[in-house]
Amino acid sequence: MKKALKYIGLTIIIALAAGLTIFYFFPQKIIDTTNWTYSQEAKLEKKSIVIDNYTVNYYQSKTWDKKQTLVLLHGMGDDKSSFLQSAIELSQKYNLILPDLNGHGENAKDKDRNYSIKGQTIFLNQFFKALKINYFYLGGNSMGGHTALAYTLNYPEEVKSLILINAPGVTLDDHIVYGGFGKPMKTAEDLNKVLDRVFYKAPELPAPIANYMIETINNNLDFVDHVLVPSIVKGADFNLKNSIHNIGVPTLILWGKHDSVVKANVPIYLHKNIKNSNLVYIENASHSPQLEQPEVVAEAIISFLNEVK
């Protein structure tokens, strides 16, 4: 008995040691495992498709058995995992698609591609055609919401309802939302300054995860600052201020109340100028409420879409 307990204890020690090794030396594995766990709970599978020699990566519901399809788009510098936590509840109601946008996530960062907001809508239209999806609910956070807004204006016959989550897209008071990272990050304090801008309460990250995020941001800094941001700010569909009155579909404007990235007058302007729109604020959330209040975001989307059936 004692010998058995000895081996059990040794097995636990080895397992813990292996876990700590992965935690400290392979933080990407921890992140991948976390995303995999969320995706499995949401009954999503990771897939890819090649369109014009460009591989597009995305999550899609494993079983395509719901009546309605919901597409959710992540923000700038984010990826398809952004809505995984909300997807756990949303997947019970809808066929879900969570794509990596052009130049994001696992998609190649080819400097010769069109990364303007209009370019993202063209990219998505090709993606939807390849998947043979032609009528769906469309939503997005931040740049993803901006893209969803532009997509609805460019392809109004394809979008059944629109969901804008802390989305820019209209320029008010000469305030520019899109900015680069500037200098490379060196310390956890540098990272915390960025996190404080997008979170109501920034998460306390373990050192290995924080260091991994710093390294990832620094590796993407040149692309974001010198390719992505200029393409958006100087490209087509950057300022849709004079076009949003043409939005004809029911629209949910879902807003993390404490957003310091997009000014507080933007959701009010959107609500005033999109005729059939609801404005809902989320407490204790900032620029990316799906990361801070994923269940609240999911419930707000479900409630809205139930009303506009």
Coordinates of N, CA, C and O in Angstrom, one line a residue, residues 27-46 58-60 62 78-88 98 100 105-106 209 212 290-291:
P27 N 4.5 29.1 -22.7 CA 3.2 29.8 -22.4 C 2.2 29.7 -23.6 O 1.0 29.7 -23.4
Q28 N 2.7 29.6 -24.8 CA 1.8 29.5 -26.0 C 1.0 28.2 -25.8 O -0.2 28.2 -26.2
K29 N 1.5 27.2 -25.3 CA 0.8 25.9 -25.1 C -0.4 26.2 -24.1 O -1.5 25.6 -24.3
I30 N -0.2 27.0 -23.1 CA -1.2 27.3 -22.1 C -2.4 28.0 -22.8 O -3.5 27.7 -22.6
I31 N -2.0 29.0 -23.6 CA -3.0 29.8 -24.3 C -3.8 28.9 -25.3 O -5.0 29.0 -25.4
D32 N -3.0 28.1 -26.1 CA -3.7 27.2 -27.0 C -4.6 26.3 -26.4 O -5.7 26.0 -26.9
T33 N -4.2 25.7 -25.2 CA -5.0 24.8 -24.5 C -6.3 25.4 -24.0 O -7.4 24.9 -24.0
T34 N -6.1 26.7 -23.5 CA -7.3 27.4 -23.0 C -8.3 27.7 -24.1 O -9.5 27.4 -23.9
N35 N -7.8 28.1 -25.3 CA -8.7 28.4 -26.4 C -9.3 27.1 -26.9 O -10.5 27.1 -27.3
W36 N -8.6 26.0 -26.9 CA -9.1 24.7 -27.3 C -10.3 24.3 -26.4 O -11.3 23.8 -26.8
T37 N -10.1 24.5 -25.1 CA -11.1 24.1 -24.1 C -12.4 24.9 -24.3 O -13.5 24.4 -24.3
Y38 N -12.2 26.2 -24.5 CA -13.4 27.1 -24.8 C -14.1 26.6 -26.1 O -15.3 26.5 -26.2
S39 N -13.3 26.3 -27.1 CA -13.9 26.0 -28.4 C -14.6 24.6 -28.3 O -15.7 24.4 -29.0
Q40 N -14.1 23.7 -27.5 CA -14.8 22.4 -27.3 C -16.1 22.6 -26.6 O -17.1 22.0 -26.9
E41 N -16.1 23.5 -25.6 CA -17.3 23.7 -24.8 C -18.3 24.4 -25.7 O -19.5 24.2 -25.5
A42 N -17.9 25.2 -26.6 CA -18.8 25.9 -27.6 C -19.1 25.0 -28.8 O -19.9 25.5 -29.7
K43 N -18.6 23.8 -28.8 CA -18.8 22.9 -29.9 C -18.4 23.5 -31.3 O -19.1 23.4 -32.3
L44 N -17.2 24.1 -31.3 CA -16.6 24.7 -32.5 C -15.4 23.9 -32.9 O -14.7 23.3 -32.1
E45 N -15.1 23.9 -34.2 CA -13.9 23.3 -34.7 C -13.1 24.3 -35.5 O -13.7 25.2 -36.1
K46 N -11.8 24.2 -35.4 CA -10.9 25.0 -36.1 C -10.8 24.5 -37.5 O -10.5 23.3 -37.7
Y58 N -10.4 29.8 -39.3 CA -11.6 30.2 -38.7 C -12.1 29.1 -37.8 O -11.7 28.0 -37.9
Y59 N -13.0 29.5 -36.8 CA -13.8 28.6 -36.1 C -15.2 28.5 -36.7 O -15.7 29.5 -37.2
Q60 N -15.7 27.3 -36.7 CA -17.1 27.0 -37.2 C -17.8 26.0 -36.3 O -17.1 25.1 -35.8
K62 N -19.4 22.8 -35.1 CA -19.2 21.4 -35.6 C -20.4 20.9 -36.3 O -20.3 20.2 -37.3
D78 N -6.2 41.5 -32.7 CA -6.8 40.3 -32.0 C -6.9 39.2 -33.0 O -6.4 39.2 -34.1
D79 N -7.7 38.1 -32.6 CA -7.9 37.0 -33.5 C -9.2 36.3 -33.3 O -10.0 36.8 -32.5
K80 N -9.4 35.2 -34.0 CA -10.7 34.5 -33.9 C -11.1 34.0 -32.6 O -12.2 33.6 -32.3
S81 N -10.1 33.9 -31.6 CA -10.4 33.4 -30.3 C -11.2 34.4 -29.4 O -11.6 34.1 -28.3
S82 N -11.3 35.7 -29.9 CA -11.8 36.8 -29.1 C -13.2 36.5 -28.6 O -13.5 36.9 -27.4
F83 N -14.1 35.8 -29.3 CA -15.4 35.6 -28.9 C -15.7 34.2 -28.4 O -16.8 33.7 -28.3
L84 N -14.6 33.4 -28.2 CA -14.8 32.0 -27.8 C -15.6 31.8 -26.5 O -16.4 30.9 -26.4
Q85 N -15.4 32.7 -25.5 CA -16.1 32.6 -24.3 C -17.6 32.9 -24.4 O -18.5 32.2 -23.9
S86 N -17.9 33.9 -25.2 CA -19.3 34.2 -25.5 C -19.9 33.1 -26.4 O -21.1 32.9 -26.3
A87 N -19.1 32.5 -27.2 CA -19.6 31.5 -28.1 C -20.2 30.3 -27.4 O -21.0 29.5 -27.9
I88 N -19.7 30.0 -26.1 CA -20.2 28.9 -25.3 C -21.8 28.9 -25.2 O -22.5 27.9 -25.4
L98 N -16.3 32.3 -36.6 CA -15.4 33.2 -36.0 C -14.1 33.2 -36.9 O -13.3 32.4 -36.7
D100 N -10.5 34.6 -38.6 CA -9.3 35.5 -38.5 C -9.5 36.5 -39.6 O -9.6 36.0 -40.8
G105 N -4.3 36.9 -36.7 CA -4.3 35.6 -36.2 C -3.4 34.7 -36.9 O -2.2 35.0 -37.1
E106 N -3.9 33.5 -37.4 CA -3.0 32.6 -38.1 C -3.0 32.9 -39.6 O -2.3 32.2 -40.3
I209 N 3.2 34.5 -19.1 CA 2.2 34.9 -20.1 C 2.4 36.3 -20.5 O 2.4 36.7 -21.7
Y212 N 5.4 36.5 -22.9 CA 5.0 36.0 -24.2 C 4.2 37.1 -25.0 O 4.4 37.3 -26.2
Q290 N -16.5 41.5 -24.6 CA -16.6 40.0 -24.8 C -15.5 39.3 -24.0 O -15.6 38.1 -23.7
L291 N -14.4 40.0 -23.7 CA -13.3 39.4 -22.9 C -13.6 39.6 -21.4 O -13.0 38.8 -20.6

